[in-house]
Amino acid sequence: MMIKKALVACACFMCFLSMSLNAQDLKNPVNLAHDNHENSSGLKAGVLGSFPQHMEEAFWADAWMPYATEDTEYSIEGLPTQIERNDSSGKTRQLFSYNDQGWLTQTITQTWIDMQWQNQTRTIDSMNEDGDYLGYTFDTWIDGVWVLQDGMAYTVQKEGGLTVEMIISVKRPGLEWVNMQRYVYTYPEGSDKASTFIMEVWNSGQWVLNLKVEYTYGDGSIEQLGYNYINGSWTQTSKMIETTGEYNSYYLTTYSNANNEWVPSGRSSYEYDIHGNQILYLLEFYTGGWEPYMGNRYLLIYDGTNLIQRISQLFTSSEAAYQNVNQTDDWKNTLKEVFSNFHSAGVLITSEESLNINSFPNPANEMLFIKANNPGGEKKVNVSILNMTGQRSFTESYSIRTGTQQINIPVNQLPAGVYILHIQDTNGRYLYNEMVQIH
């Protein structure tokens, strides 16, 4: 049991490191520095960018017991502007604000007290024109004013569009802003994927070497070698291999050093369906074979492209794996969410004057191509690529001449994942929507 606990701690740390500084996203590492808000209940979008406006939640106690409801309001672009939740503890709501690029800039949480909404907390997010995340501040509402509690800031230095240095500073209640970590990235000649990053920590007024990670890119895989700075030199302490599968599924395998040989020790699996919704997370340990330790599974029901029900199930081989959850021998129900009253971000037009549009390849790697057949008369269109939180990762306007025209969009600067391609006319009417996977 002690060995397993140690493995859990190691695996959780390395998963955190990998998720925070994923090599596929080191082309613009600062984008990974913040956990952006997803739409209501963390759902992914359907092909037409459709999201549920109502959700009913129930928990499992030998039967499904109703517990909460959520109602979500959206902008025309499909960005959530308000989420109101009603459960046994009362009513709460979140109010979201965005900038012109569709990036989340403010989140206010309120509770319903004495027949009115009262402010509780506020998070303000900052980013530059390139979409690089620059940090956040967290405030609480005290005696009618917002009072700063804590925050985090990212200072980024770029060369040729690539991040070469990032300094993270933190603010804690009652204290001033202080440096915390510094990351330095290096890139192979002609590549936008980092081969190495070095992390330093701020200690006694100076930067101190702490961690180094080296990346080797293969066909659908990334090898990550971790080193700690010990007694004046780098000592290898970890090895991970990330493998990308179908529909943005990926598998992270950790290795441990036994008798100077790296052998498998743990594996985290993340699987998604064709719509981009997660269907499985599983943590396994290697003891001569892969042994499941804990995980979450999601049973999804669709009506067309709209997700109308999600049942969450839990598996754990240890009572200590999740607080207040007993050991289970099989997948057990935990939560059921039923979604309805779907909002569609725009309406597709199908008139004879509309453009005949196709996009390829899918999945895309370096370039995404859009081929438009215009039956007559020059038309202007707006092309946007949205990530799964509804935030714009790319936007540009084009003029489509009579005949067939191809638009080439570079996507190699976007983090790997599932995106929605939107094409609108100048009146905001939707001409084309497509789910696109980018490697």
Coordinates of C-alpha atoms in Angstrom, one line a residue:
M1 CA 0.0 0.0 0.0
M2 CA 2.9 2.4 0.8
I3 CA 4.3 1.7 -2.6
K4 CA 1.0 2.5 -4.3
K5 CA 0.7 5.8 -2.3
A6 CA 4.1 6.8 -3.4
L7 CA 3.3 5.9 -7.0
V8 CA 0.0 7.9 -6.8
A9 CA 1.9 11.0 -5.5
C10 CA 4.5 10.7 -8.3
A11 CA 1.9 10.1 -11.0
C12 CA -0.3 13.0 -9.8
F13 CA 2.7 15.3 -9.8
M14 CA 3.9 14.3 -13.2
C15 CA 0.4 14.5 -14.7
F16 CA 0.2 18.0 -13.3
L17 CA 3.6 18.9 -14.8
S18 CA 2.6 17.4 -18.1
M19 CA -0.8 19.1 -18.2
S20 CA 0.6 22.5 -17.2
L21 CA 3.6 22.4 -19.6
N22 CA 2.5 20.1 -22.4
A23 CA 5.1 19.9 -25.1
Q24 CA 2.6 20.2 -27.8
D25 CA 1.6 23.6 -26.5
L26 CA 5.1 24.9 -25.7
K27 CA 4.9 26.8 -29.0
N28 CA 2.9 29.3 -26.8
P29 CA 3.4 28.0 -23.3
V30 CA 1.6 30.8 -21.6
N31 CA -1.7 29.7 -23.0
L32 CA -1.4 26.7 -20.8
A33 CA -1.0 28.7 -17.7
H34 CA -4.6 29.2 -17.0
D35 CA -7.6 26.9 -16.7
N36 CA -10.0 28.7 -19.0
H37 CA -13.7 28.5 -18.3
E38 CA -15.7 26.0 -20.3
N39 CA -19.3 26.3 -21.1
S40 CA -22.0 25.1 -18.8
S41 CA -21.1 21.9 -17.0
G42 CA -17.8 21.6 -18.9
L43 CA -19.5 20.3 -22.1
K44 CA -18.0 20.3 -25.5
A45 CA -19.8 21.9 -28.4
G46 CA -21.8 20.0 -31.0
V47 CA -21.0 20.4 -34.7
L48 CA -23.2 23.5 -34.9
G49 CA -21.9 25.0 -31.7
S50 CA -25.0 24.1 -29.7
F51 CA -25.1 24.3 -25.9
P52 CA -27.7 23.4 -23.3
Q53 CA -29.5 26.2 -21.6
H54 CA -31.0 23.9 -18.9
M55 CA -29.5 21.1 -16.8
E56 CA -31.0 18.8 -14.2
E57 CA -28.6 17.1 -11.8
A58 CA -29.1 14.0 -9.7
F59 CA -26.8 11.9 -7.5
W60 CA -26.8 8.2 -7.0
A61 CA -28.0 6.7 -3.7
D62 CA -29.4 3.3 -4.6
A63 CA -31.5 5.4 -7.0
W64 CA -31.2 8.7 -8.8
M65 CA -32.0 11.5 -6.3
P66 CA -32.7 15.0 -7.8
Y67 CA -30.2 17.5 -6.5
A68 CA -29.7 20.6 -8.5
T69 CA -30.6 22.6 -11.7
E70 CA -28.6 24.9 -13.8
D71 CA -29.7 27.5 -16.3
T72 CA -27.3 29.1 -18.7
E73 CA -27.6 32.2 -20.9
Y74 CA -25.3 32.6 -24.0
S75 CA -24.2 35.3 -26.4
I76 CA -24.9 34.9 -30.1
E77 CA -21.3 33.5 -30.5
G78 CA -22.2 30.7 -28.0
L79 CA -20.2 32.1 -25.1
P80 CA -21.9 31.6 -21.7
T81 CA -22.8 35.0 -20.1
Q82 CA -24.6 33.7 -17.0
I83 CA -24.9 30.4 -15.2
E84 CA -27.5 30.2 -12.4
R85 CA -27.4 27.1 -10.1
N86 CA -30.1 26.1 -7.6
D87 CA -29.4 23.3 -5.1
S88 CA -30.0 22.4 -1.5
S89 CA -27.5 25.1 -0.3
G90 CA -29.4 27.8 -2.1
K91 CA -29.1 29.8 -5.4
T92 CA -25.8 31.0 -6.9
R93 CA -24.9 32.4 -10.2
Q94 CA -21.8 33.3 -12.2
L95 CA -21.6 36.3 -14.6
F96 CA -19.0 36.1 -17.4
S97 CA -17.5 39.0 -19.5
Y98 CA -15.3 38.8 -22.6
N99 CA -13.2 41.0 -24.7
D100 CA -13.6 41.6 -28.5
Q101 CA -11.5 38.5 -29.2
G102 CA -13.8 36.3 -27.2
W103 CA -11.4 35.8 -24.3
L104 CA -12.8 35.5 -20.8
T105 CA -11.9 38.7 -18.9
Q106 CA -14.1 38.6 -15.7
T107 CA -16.1 36.2 -13.6
I108 CA -18.3 37.4 -10.8
T109 CA -19.9 34.9 -8.4
Q110 CA -23.1 35.9 -6.6
T111 CA -25.5 34.3 -4.1
W112 CA -29.2 34.8 -3.6
I113 CA -29.6 36.3 -0.1
D114 CA -32.6 38.3 1.4
M115 CA -34.4 38.2 -2.0
Q116 CA -31.5 39.8 -3.9
W117 CA -28.3 38.8 -5.6
Q118 CA -25.2 39.7 -3.6
N119 CA -21.6 39.7 -4.8
Q120 CA -19.2 37.2 -3.4
T121 CA -16.1 36.8 -5.5
R122 CA -14.6 38.3 -8.7
T123 CA -11.8 36.9 -10.9
I124 CA -10.3 39.3 -13.5
D125 CA -8.2 37.6 -16.3
S126 CA -5.7 39.5 -18.4
M127 CA -4.3 38.6 -21.8
N128 CA -2.5 40.5 -24.6
E129 CA -3.5 40.9 -28.3
D130 CA -1.9 37.6 -29.2
G131 CA -4.1 35.7 -26.8
D132 CA -1.2 35.1 -24.4
Y133 CA -2.5 34.7 -20.8
L134 CA -1.0 37.3 -18.5
G135 CA -2.5 36.4 -15.2
Y136 CA -5.5 36.9 -12.9
T137 CA -6.6 38.6 -9.7
F138 CA -9.1 37.2 -7.2
D139 CA -11.2 39.6 -5.2
T140 CA -13.9 39.2 -2.5
W141 CA -16.8 41.6 -1.8
I142 CA -16.4 43.2 1.6
D143 CA -18.5 46.0 2.9
G144 CA -19.6 47.1 -0.6
V145 CA -16.2 47.1 -2.3
W146 CA -14.0 44.5 -4.1
V147 CA -10.9 43.6 -2.0
L148 CA -7.9 42.0 -3.6
Q149 CA -7.1 38.6 -2.1
D150 CA -4.6 36.9 -4.3
G151 CA -3.4 36.6 -7.9
M152 CA -0.9 35.3 -10.4
A153 CA 0.9 37.2 -13.1
Y154 CA 2.9 35.9 -16.2
T155 CA 5.6 38.0 -17.7
V156 CA 6.5 36.6 -21.2
Q157 CA 9.4 37.3 -23.4
K158 CA 9.2 36.2 -27.0
E159 CA 11.6 35.9 -29.9
G160 CA 10.3 35.4 -33.4
G161 CA 6.8 34.7 -32.1
L162 CA 8.0 31.9 -29.7
T163 CA 8.1 32.2 -26.0
V164 CA 11.6 31.9 -24.7
E165 CA 11.1 33.0 -21.1
M166 CA 8.1 33.1 -18.7
I167 CA 8.2 34.5 -15.1
I168 CA 5.4 33.6 -12.8
S169 CA 4.7 36.0 -9.9
V170 CA 2.1 35.5 -7.1
K171 CA 0.0 37.6 -4.8
R172 CA -1.2 36.3 -1.4
P173 CA -3.5 38.0 1.1
G174 CA -1.7 40.7 3.0
L175 CA 1.5 40.3 1.0
E176 CA 3.1 42.0 -1.9
W177 CA 3.6 40.5 -5.4
V178 CA 6.6 38.1 -5.3
N179 CA 8.4 36.0 -7.9
M180 CA 7.7 32.3 -7.8
Q181 CA 9.0 30.5 -10.9
R182 CA 10.9 31.2 -14.1
Y183 CA 10.8 29.0 -17.2
V184 CA 13.3 29.2 -20.0
Y185 CA 12.6 27.5 -23.3
T186 CA 14.8 26.4 -26.2
Y187 CA 13.8 25.3 -29.7
P188 CA 15.6 23.4 -32.4
E189 CA 16.5 25.4 -35.5
G190 CA 13.5 26.0 -37.7
S191 CA 11.0 24.4 -35.2
D192 CA 8.2 26.0 -33.2
K193 CA 8.2 23.1 -30.7
A194 CA 10.3 23.4 -27.6
S195 CA 13.0 20.8 -27.1
T196 CA 13.9 21.8 -23.5
F197 CA 12.6 24.0 -20.7
I198 CA 14.4 24.8 -17.5
M199 CA 12.5 25.8 -14.4
E200 CA 14.0 28.0 -11.7
V201 CA 12.5 28.9 -8.3
W202 CA 12.8 32.2 -6.5
N203 CA 14.7 31.7 -3.3
S204 CA 16.3 34.3 -1.0
G205 CA 16.2 37.0 -3.7
Q206 CA 17.7 35.0 -6.6
W207 CA 16.7 32.4 -9.2
V208 CA 17.8 28.8 -8.3
L209 CA 17.9 26.0 -10.8
N210 CA 15.3 23.3 -10.0
L211 CA 13.9 21.3 -12.9
K212 CA 14.7 20.5 -16.5
V213 CA 12.6 18.7 -19.1
E214 CA 13.8 17.5 -22.5
Y215 CA 11.3 16.6 -25.3
T216 CA 11.7 14.1 -28.2
Y217 CA 9.0 14.1 -30.8
G218 CA 8.0 10.9 -32.5
D219 CA 5.1 9.9 -34.8
G220 CA 2.1 10.5 -32.6
S221 CA 4.2 10.5 -29.4
I222 CA 6.3 12.7 -27.2
E223 CA 9.0 11.5 -24.8
Q224 CA 9.7 13.7 -21.8
L225 CA 12.8 13.2 -19.7
G226 CA 12.8 15.1 -16.3
Y227 CA 15.9 16.1 -14.4
N228 CA 16.3 17.7 -11.0
Y229 CA 19.2 20.0 -10.1
I230 CA 21.0 18.2 -7.3
N231 CA 24.4 19.1 -5.8
G232 CA 25.4 21.2 -8.8
S233 CA 24.4 18.9 -11.6
W234 CA 21.4 17.6 -13.4
T235 CA 20.2 14.1 -12.4
Q236 CA 17.5 12.3 -14.4
T237 CA 14.5 11.5 -12.1
S238 CA 11.6 10.9 -14.4
K239 CA 10.5 9.7 -17.8
M240 CA 7.1 10.0 -19.5
I241 CA 5.8 9.1 -22.9
E242 CA 2.7 10.8 -24.2
T243 CA 0.8 9.0 -27.0
T244 CA -1.9 10.7 -29.0
G245 CA -4.8 8.5 -30.2
E246 CA -8.1 8.9 -32.1
Y247 CA -10.4 11.9 -31.4
N248 CA -7.8 13.7 -29.3
S249 CA -7.5 10.8 -26.9
Y250 CA -4.1 10.5 -25.3
Y251 CA -2.2 8.2 -23.0
L252 CA 0.5 9.3 -20.6
T253 CA 2.9 6.6 -19.4
T254 CA 5.3 7.2 -16.5
Y255 CA 8.5 5.2 -15.9
S256 CA 10.6 4.5 -12.8
N257 CA 14.3 3.7 -12.6
A258 CA 14.9 0.1 -11.3
N259 CA 18.5 -1.1 -11.4
N260 CA 19.5 1.6 -13.9
E261 CA 16.6 0.6 -16.2
W262 CA 13.5 2.6 -17.0
V263 CA 10.4 0.4 -16.6
P264 CA 6.7 1.3 -16.8
S265 CA 5.2 2.4 -13.5
G266 CA 2.0 4.3 -14.2
R267 CA -0.4 5.2 -17.1
S268 CA -3.1 7.8 -17.3
S269 CA -5.6 7.4 -20.2
Y270 CA -7.9 10.1 -21.5
E271 CA -10.5 9.1 -24.1
Y272 CA -13.0 11.3 -26.0
D273 CA -15.8 10.6 -28.4
I274 CA -16.1 12.0 -31.9
H275 CA -17.8 15.1 -30.6
G276 CA -14.9 15.9 -28.3
N277 CA -16.6 15.0 -25.1
Q278 CA -14.6 13.0 -22.6
I279 CA -15.7 9.4 -22.0
L280 CA -12.9 8.0 -19.8
Y281 CA -10.1 8.8 -17.4
L282 CA -8.2 5.9 -16.0
L283 CA -5.1 5.6 -13.8
E284 CA -3.3 2.3 -13.9
F285 CA -0.1 1.0 -12.3
Y286 CA 2.2 -1.6 -13.8
T287 CA 3.0 -4.7 -11.6
G288 CA 3.9 -7.1 -14.4
G289 CA 0.7 -6.0 -16.1
W290 CA -1.5 -2.9 -16.1
E291 CA -3.7 -2.8 -13.0
P292 CA -6.5 -0.3 -12.8
Y293 CA -6.3 1.9 -9.7
M294 CA -9.0 4.6 -10.1
G295 CA -10.9 6.4 -12.8
N296 CA -14.0 8.2 -14.1
R297 CA -16.2 7.0 -16.9
Y298 CA -19.0 9.0 -18.7
L299 CA -22.0 7.4 -20.5
L300 CA -23.3 9.9 -23.1
I301 CA -26.6 10.0 -24.9
Y302 CA -27.0 12.3 -27.9
D303 CA -29.9 13.7 -29.9
G304 CA -28.3 14.4 -33.2
T305 CA -25.2 16.4 -32.1
N306 CA -26.6 17.7 -28.9
L307 CA -25.6 15.8 -25.7
I308 CA -28.8 15.3 -23.7
Q309 CA -27.6 13.1 -20.9
R310 CA -24.3 12.3 -19.2
I311 CA -23.9 9.7 -16.4
S312 CA -20.7 9.9 -14.4
Q313 CA -19.3 6.7 -13.0
L314 CA -16.4 6.0 -10.6
F315 CA -14.0 3.2 -10.1
T316 CA -11.4 3.0 -7.4
S317 CA -9.4 0.1 -5.9
S318 CA -8.6 2.1 -2.7
E319 CA -10.8 3.9 -0.2
A320 CA -8.1 6.5 0.1
A321 CA -8.3 7.4 -3.6
Y322 CA -11.3 9.6 -3.2
Q323 CA -12.5 11.3 0.0
N324 CA -15.7 9.8 1.3
V325 CA -15.9 7.2 -1.5
N326 CA -15.6 3.5 -0.6
Q327 CA -13.7 1.0 -2.6
T328 CA -15.7 -0.3 -5.6
D329 CA -15.3 -3.5 -7.5
D330 CA -16.7 -2.1 -10.7
W331 CA -17.9 1.2 -12.2
K332 CA -20.5 2.8 -9.9
N333 CA -22.9 5.5 -10.7
T334 CA -22.2 8.9 -9.1
L335 CA -23.9 11.7 -11.0
K336 CA -26.5 12.1 -13.8
E337 CA -26.9 15.3 -15.8
V338 CA -29.8 15.8 -18.2
F339 CA -29.5 18.7 -20.7
S340 CA -32.3 20.4 -22.6
N341 CA -33.4 23.7 -24.3
F342 CA -30.3 24.0 -26.6
H343 CA -28.9 27.2 -27.7
S344 CA -27.5 27.4 -31.3
A345 CA -24.8 30.0 -31.9
G346 CA -26.2 31.3 -35.2
V347 CA -28.5 29.8 -37.8
L348 CA -27.1 28.1 -40.9
I349 CA -28.4 29.6 -44.2
T350 CA -29.2 27.3 -47.1
S351 CA -30.3 29.7 -49.9
E352 CA -29.2 29.2 -53.5
E353 CA -27.0 32.2 -53.1
S354 CA -25.0 30.7 -50.3
L355 CA -21.5 29.5 -50.8
N356 CA -20.7 25.8 -51.2
I357 CA -18.0 25.4 -48.6
N358 CA -15.8 22.4 -47.6
S359 CA -12.8 22.2 -45.3
F360 CA -9.9 19.7 -45.2
P361 CA -7.9 17.8 -44.0
N362 CA -9.6 16.7 -40.7
P363 CA -7.6 16.1 -38.6
A364 CA -5.3 19.0 -39.6
N365 CA -1.7 19.4 -38.7
E366 CA 0.1 22.3 -40.3
M367 CA -2.6 23.8 -42.5
L368 CA -6.4 23.9 -42.7
F369 CA -7.8 24.4 -46.2
I370 CA -11.2 25.9 -46.9
K371 CA -12.5 25.6 -50.5
A372 CA -15.4 27.8 -51.4
N373 CA -17.5 27.7 -54.6
N374 CA -19.2 31.0 -55.2
P375 CA -22.0 30.9 -57.7
G376 CA -21.8 34.6 -58.4
G377 CA -20.9 38.0 -57.0
E378 CA -18.0 38.8 -54.6
K379 CA -18.9 38.0 -51.0
K380 CA -17.1 38.8 -47.8
V381 CA -16.9 36.2 -45.1
N382 CA -15.5 36.0 -41.5
V383 CA -13.7 32.9 -40.6
S384 CA -13.3 31.9 -36.9
I385 CA -11.8 28.9 -35.1
L386 CA -13.1 28.4 -31.6
N387 CA -11.7 26.2 -29.0
M388 CA -13.9 24.0 -26.8
T389 CA -14.5 26.7 -24.3
G390 CA -16.1 28.9 -27.0
Q391 CA -13.1 31.3 -27.2
R392 CA -11.7 32.4 -30.5
S393 CA -8.3 31.0 -31.4
F394 CA -8.3 32.5 -34.9
T395 CA -10.3 35.1 -36.8
E396 CA -9.9 36.7 -40.2
S397 CA -12.0 38.2 -42.9
Y398 CA -11.8 37.2 -46.6
S399 CA -13.3 38.2 -49.9
I400 CA -14.6 35.3 -52.0
R401 CA -14.6 35.9 -55.8
T402 CA -16.9 34.2 -58.3
G403 CA -15.9 30.7 -58.9
T404 CA -13.8 28.4 -56.8
Q405 CA -11.3 29.8 -54.2
Q406 CA -9.2 28.2 -51.6
I407 CA -8.3 29.7 -48.2
N408 CA -5.2 28.5 -46.4
I409 CA -5.1 28.8 -42.6
P410 CA -2.0 27.9 -40.7
V411 CA -2.9 26.0 -37.6
N412 CA 0.5 24.8 -36.4
Q413 CA 0.5 27.5 -33.7
L414 CA -2.7 26.2 -32.1
P415 CA -2.5 23.8 -29.2
A416 CA -3.5 20.3 -30.2
G417 CA -7.2 19.6 -29.6
V418 CA -10.8 19.8 -31.0
Y419 CA -12.0 23.1 -32.4
I420 CA -15.1 24.5 -34.2
L421 CA -14.7 26.2 -37.5
H422 CA -17.3 29.0 -38.1
I423 CA -17.8 30.9 -41.3
Q424 CA -20.2 33.8 -41.3
D425 CA -21.3 36.4 -43.8
T426 CA -21.1 40.1 -43.0
N427 CA -24.6 40.0 -41.5
G428 CA -23.5 37.4 -38.9
R429 CA -25.4 34.6 -40.6
Y430 CA -23.7 31.2 -40.4
L431 CA -22.6 29.7 -43.7
Y432 CA -20.6 26.8 -42.4
N433 CA -19.8 25.1 -39.1
E434 CA -17.5 22.1 -38.7
M435 CA -15.8 20.2 -35.9
V436 CA -12.0 20.1 -36.6
Q437 CA -9.3 18.2 -34.9
I438 CA -5.9 19.7 -34.8
H439 CA -2.8 17.7 -34.1

